[in-house]
Amino acid sequence: MGHRFLIVVAILALTCTAFGQTATLTHTSTVNSGMTFPSRLAADGGGGIYVTETPTGSVLQYNAAGTLVGTFAVAEGPAGIGVHPSNGNIYVSRLDGAVGIYNAAFVEQALFDPTPFAFVAPGDIAVHPTTGDVYVVDGGANQVFVFDGGTELLTGMWGLEGQGMGELQTNLAIAIDPATDYVLVGDTDNFRVQVFDTAGIFQFKFGYRTA
């Protein structure tokens, strides 16, 4: 429960940050057992977390107390990770340019099919806490892909390379704010965070280059 709370606080703090404002987070604990190169993380639905370790080709699972309870090999190289809120499916973006669907034992069940589009470098993943829809950022394609959480079929895609509102350049991170239903996308090479609704309609942005 504590780890899920910290994740939600971090997302809400990101949502509320603007020019001239700061947000304070209070450190409560540290999870580090067995970690070498932590990359991305996702709550597992039971108070614990999954952590991807891209260089070691593994996914680590921790319980709510922060104890390492599982280590799973993903030979293709895990990058982003997300967990479905009801069926328990685990989604992992990989260095081979695919997004795999795994069960709790980390046996691959299928791959997401982005046809008629294609993944270039899928990265971070966010799963809608209510609908279970899966949002995958692709920093190589400057796009966001959306898959139905029930059928696991592609239902949407948005993004175009550029610097304008709604355009992206190397988008590397994504989160969903459950309070507003907004999708926040880290637009890395434009030095900003862009905010969309769940249909991909641009709402507003914040951030600016400081150096």
CSV table of C-alpha atoms in Angstrom, one decimal:
chain,number,residue,atom,x,y,z
A,1,MET,CA,0.0,0.0,0.0
A,2,GLY,CA,2.8,2.4,0.9
A,3,HIS,CA,4.5,2.1,-2.5
A,4,ARG,CA,1.2,2.7,-4.4
A,5,PHE,CA,0.7,5.8,-2.3
A,6,LEU,CA,4.1,7.1,-3.2
A,7,ILE,CA,3.5,6.5,-6.9
A,8,VAL,CA,0.1,8.4,-6.8
A,9,VAL,CA,1.7,11.2,-4.8
A,10,ALA,CA,4.4,11.6,-7.4
A,11,ILE,CA,1.9,11.7,-10.3
A,12,LEU,CA,-0.3,14.3,-8.5
A,13,ALA,CA,2.8,16.4,-7.7
A,14,LEU,CA,3.8,16.3,-11.3
A,15,THR,CA,0.3,17.3,-12.4
A,16,CYS,CA,0.3,20.3,-10.0
A,17,THR,CA,3.8,21.6,-10.7
A,18,ALA,CA,3.9,24.9,-12.6
A,19,PHE,CA,6.1,28.0,-12.8
A,20,GLY,CA,6.9,29.4,-9.4
A,21,GLN,CA,5.6,26.4,-7.6
A,22,THR,CA,7.4,23.6,-5.8
A,23,ALA,CA,6.1,20.3,-4.4
A,24,THR,CA,7.6,18.5,-1.4
A,25,LEU,CA,7.8,14.7,-1.1
A,26,THR,CA,8.7,13.1,2.2
A,27,HIS,CA,10.9,10.0,2.1
A,28,THR,CA,9.4,7.1,4.0
A,29,SER,CA,11.4,4.1,2.9
A,30,THR,CA,13.8,2.7,0.3
A,31,VAL,CA,13.6,-0.5,-1.8
A,32,ASN,CA,17.0,-1.7,-3.1
A,33,SER,CA,17.4,-5.4,-2.3
A,34,GLY,CA,18.6,-7.2,-5.5
A,35,MET,CA,18.6,-4.1,-7.6
A,36,THR,CA,21.5,-3.2,-10.0
A,37,PHE,CA,20.0,-1.0,-12.7
A,38,PRO,CA,16.4,-0.1,-11.9
A,39,SER,CA,14.7,1.3,-15.0
A,40,ARG,CA,10.8,1.5,-14.8
A,41,LEU,CA,8.3,0.3,-12.3
A,42,ALA,CA,4.6,-0.5,-11.9
A,43,ALA,CA,2.3,-1.3,-9.0
A,44,ASP,CA,1.3,-5.0,-8.9
A,45,GLY,CA,-2.2,-4.4,-7.5
A,46,GLY,CA,-1.4,-6.0,-4.2
A,47,GLY,CA,0.7,-3.2,-2.6
A,48,GLY,CA,4.0,-4.4,-4.2
A,49,ILE,CA,5.8,-3.3,-7.3
A,50,TYR,CA,7.5,-4.7,-10.4
A,51,VAL,CA,10.8,-3.1,-11.5
A,52,THR,CA,12.5,-3.6,-14.8
A,53,GLU,CA,16.2,-3.9,-15.1
A,54,THR,CA,17.1,-3.4,-18.7
A,55,PRO,CA,20.8,-4.1,-18.6
A,56,THR,CA,20.4,-7.4,-16.8
A,57,GLY,CA,17.4,-8.5,-18.8
A,58,SER,CA,15.2,-9.1,-15.8
A,59,VAL,CA,12.1,-8.0,-13.9
A,60,LEU,CA,12.1,-7.8,-10.1
A,61,GLN,CA,9.0,-8.2,-8.0
A,62,TYR,CA,8.7,-6.7,-4.5
A,63,ASN,CA,5.9,-7.2,-2.0
A,64,ALA,CA,4.3,-4.4,0.0
A,65,ALA,CA,7.1,-4.6,2.6
A,66,GLY,CA,9.8,-4.0,0.0
A,67,THR,CA,11.0,-7.6,0.1
A,68,LEU,CA,12.2,-9.1,-3.2
A,69,VAL,CA,9.9,-12.0,-3.9
A,70,GLY,CA,10.5,-12.8,-7.6
A,71,THR,CA,13.1,-12.4,-10.4
A,72,PHE,CA,12.0,-13.0,-13.9
A,73,ALA,CA,14.1,-13.2,-17.1
A,74,VAL,CA,13.1,-11.3,-20.2
A,75,ALA,CA,15.8,-12.1,-22.7
A,76,GLU,CA,14.7,-9.5,-25.2
A,77,GLY,CA,15.5,-6.7,-22.6
A,78,PRO,CA,12.6,-5.2,-20.6
A,79,ALA,CA,12.1,-1.5,-20.7
A,80,GLY,CA,8.6,-0.2,-19.6
A,81,ILE,CA,6.1,-2.2,-17.6
A,82,GLY,CA,2.4,-2.0,-16.6
A,83,VAL,CA,-0.1,-4.2,-14.8
A,84,HIS,CA,-3.8,-4.6,-15.7
A,85,PRO,CA,-6.0,-3.7,-12.7
A,86,SER,CA,-8.3,-6.7,-12.9
A,87,ASN,CA,-7.0,-9.6,-15.0
A,88,GLY,CA,-3.5,-9.4,-13.7
A,89,ASN,CA,-1.8,-9.3,-17.2
A,90,ILE,CA,1.6,-7.8,-17.2
A,91,TYR,CA,2.7,-5.7,-20.1
A,92,VAL,CA,6.4,-5.2,-20.9
A,93,SER,CA,8.0,-3.1,-23.6
A,94,ARG,CA,11.2,-4.7,-24.9
A,95,LEU,CA,14.4,-3.7,-26.7
A,96,ASP,CA,13.4,-5.9,-29.6
A,97,GLY,CA,10.7,-3.4,-30.5
A,98,ALA,CA,7.8,-5.4,-29.2
A,99,VAL,CA,5.4,-5.2,-26.2
A,100,GLY,CA,4.8,-8.5,-24.6
A,101,ILE,CA,1.8,-9.7,-22.6
A,102,TYR,CA,2.7,-11.9,-19.7
A,103,ASN,CA,0.9,-13.8,-17.0
A,104,ALA,CA,1.8,-13.7,-13.3
A,105,ALA,CA,4.4,-16.4,-13.8
A,106,PHE,CA,6.0,-14.3,-16.5
A,107,VAL,CA,5.1,-16.7,-19.3
A,108,GLU,CA,4.6,-14.7,-22.5
A,109,GLN,CA,1.0,-15.0,-23.7
A,110,ALA,CA,1.0,-12.7,-26.8
A,111,LEU,CA,2.4,-9.6,-28.3
A,112,PHE,CA,0.5,-6.3,-28.9
A,113,ASP,CA,-0.1,-5.8,-32.6
A,114,PRO,CA,0.0,-2.1,-33.6
A,115,THR,CA,-1.0,-2.7,-37.2
A,116,PRO,CA,-1.5,-0.7,-39.4
A,117,PHE,CA,1.3,1.2,-37.5
A,118,ALA,CA,4.5,-0.2,-36.2
A,119,PHE,CA,6.6,0.1,-33.0
A,120,VAL,CA,10.0,1.7,-33.4
A,121,ALA,CA,11.2,1.9,-29.8
A,122,PRO,CA,8.4,1.3,-27.3
A,123,GLY,CA,9.2,2.5,-23.8
A,124,ASP,CA,7.2,3.5,-20.8
A,125,ILE,CA,3.7,2.0,-20.2
A,126,ALA,CA,0.7,3.3,-18.2
A,127,VAL,CA,-2.4,1.3,-17.6
A,128,HIS,CA,-5.7,3.1,-16.9
A,129,PRO,CA,-6.8,2.2,-13.4
A,130,THR,CA,-10.5,1.9,-14.3
A,131,THR,CA,-10.7,0.8,-18.0
A,132,GLY,CA,-7.5,-1.2,-18.0
A,133,ASP,CA,-6.6,0.4,-21.4
A,134,VAL,CA,-2.8,0.3,-22.0
A,135,TYR,CA,-0.9,3.4,-23.1
A,136,VAL,CA,2.5,2.8,-24.6
A,137,VAL,CA,4.9,5.7,-25.5
A,138,ASP,CA,7.2,5.1,-28.5
A,139,GLY,CA,10.1,7.6,-28.3
A,140,GLY,CA,11.5,6.4,-31.6
A,141,ALA,CA,8.2,7.1,-33.4
A,142,ASN,CA,7.2,10.1,-31.3
A,143,GLN,CA,3.8,8.5,-30.8
A,144,VAL,CA,1.5,7.1,-28.1
A,145,PHE,CA,-0.3,3.8,-28.8
A,146,VAL,CA,-3.5,2.8,-27.0
A,147,PHE,CA,-4.7,-0.8,-26.6
A,148,ASP,CA,-8.0,-2.0,-25.3
A,149,GLY,CA,-7.6,-3.5,-21.9
A,150,GLY,CA,-10.1,-6.3,-22.6
A,151,THR,CA,-9.5,-7.3,-26.2
A,152,GLU,CA,-5.9,-6.1,-26.3
A,153,LEU,CA,-6.5,-4.6,-29.7
A,154,LEU,CA,-5.2,-1.3,-30.9
A,155,THR,CA,-7.8,1.4,-30.4
A,156,GLY,CA,-5.9,4.6,-30.8
A,157,MET,CA,-2.6,6.3,-31.7
A,158,TRP,CA,-1.6,9.9,-31.6
A,159,GLY,CA,1.6,11.9,-31.9
A,160,LEU,CA,3.6,13.6,-34.6
A,161,GLU,CA,7.2,14.7,-34.5
A,162,GLY,CA,7.6,18.4,-33.9
A,163,GLN,CA,7.6,21.2,-31.4
A,164,GLY,CA,4.0,22.4,-31.6
A,165,MET,CA,1.3,21.7,-29.1
A,166,GLY,CA,0.4,18.0,-29.3
A,167,GLU,CA,3.6,17.2,-31.2
A,168,LEU,CA,6.4,15.2,-29.6
A,169,GLN,CA,10.1,14.7,-29.7
A,170,THR,CA,11.5,11.6,-28.0
A,171,ASN,CA,8.6,11.0,-25.6
A,172,LEU,CA,10.0,8.7,-22.9
A,173,ALA,CA,7.6,8.7,-20.0
A,174,ILE,CA,3.8,8.4,-19.4
A,175,ALA,CA,1.4,8.5,-16.5
A,176,ILE,CA,-2.3,8.7,-16.0
A,177,ASP,CA,-3.8,11.0,-13.3
A,178,PRO,CA,-6.8,9.1,-11.8
A,179,ALA,CA,-8.2,12.4,-10.4
A,180,THR,CA,-8.5,14.1,-13.8
A,181,ASP,CA,-8.3,11.2,-16.3
A,182,TYR,CA,-5.5,13.1,-18.0
A,183,VAL,CA,-2.6,11.3,-19.7
A,184,LEU,CA,0.7,13.0,-19.0
A,185,VAL,CA,3.5,12.5,-21.5
A,186,GLY,CA,7.1,13.3,-20.9
A,187,ASP,CA,8.1,15.2,-24.1
A,188,THR,CA,11.8,14.8,-23.4
A,189,ASP,CA,13.5,16.7,-26.3
A,190,ASN,CA,11.0,19.5,-26.1
A,191,PHE,CA,11.8,19.9,-22.4
A,192,ARG,CA,8.2,19.7,-21.3
A,193,VAL,CA,5.3,17.6,-20.1
A,194,GLN,CA,2.2,17.5,-22.4
A,195,VAL,CA,-1.2,16.7,-21.0
A,196,PHE,CA,-3.9,14.9,-23.1
A,197,ASP,CA,-7.3,13.5,-22.5
A,198,THR,CA,-7.7,9.8,-22.9
A,199,ALA,CA,-8.7,10.3,-26.6
A,200,GLY,CA,-5.3,12.0,-27.3
A,201,ILE,CA,-6.7,15.6,-27.4
A,202,PHE,CA,-4.1,18.1,-26.3
A,203,GLN,CA,-5.1,19.9,-23.1
A,204,PHE,CA,-2.1,21.9,-21.9
A,205,LYS,CA,1.6,21.7,-21.3
A,206,PHE,CA,4.2,22.7,-18.7
A,207,GLY,CA,8.0,22.8,-18.4
A,208,TYR,CA,10.7,24.7,-20.2
A,209,ARG,CA,14.4,24.4,-21.0
A,210,THR,CA,16.6,25.8,-18.2
A,211,ALA,CA,20.0,25.4,-19.8
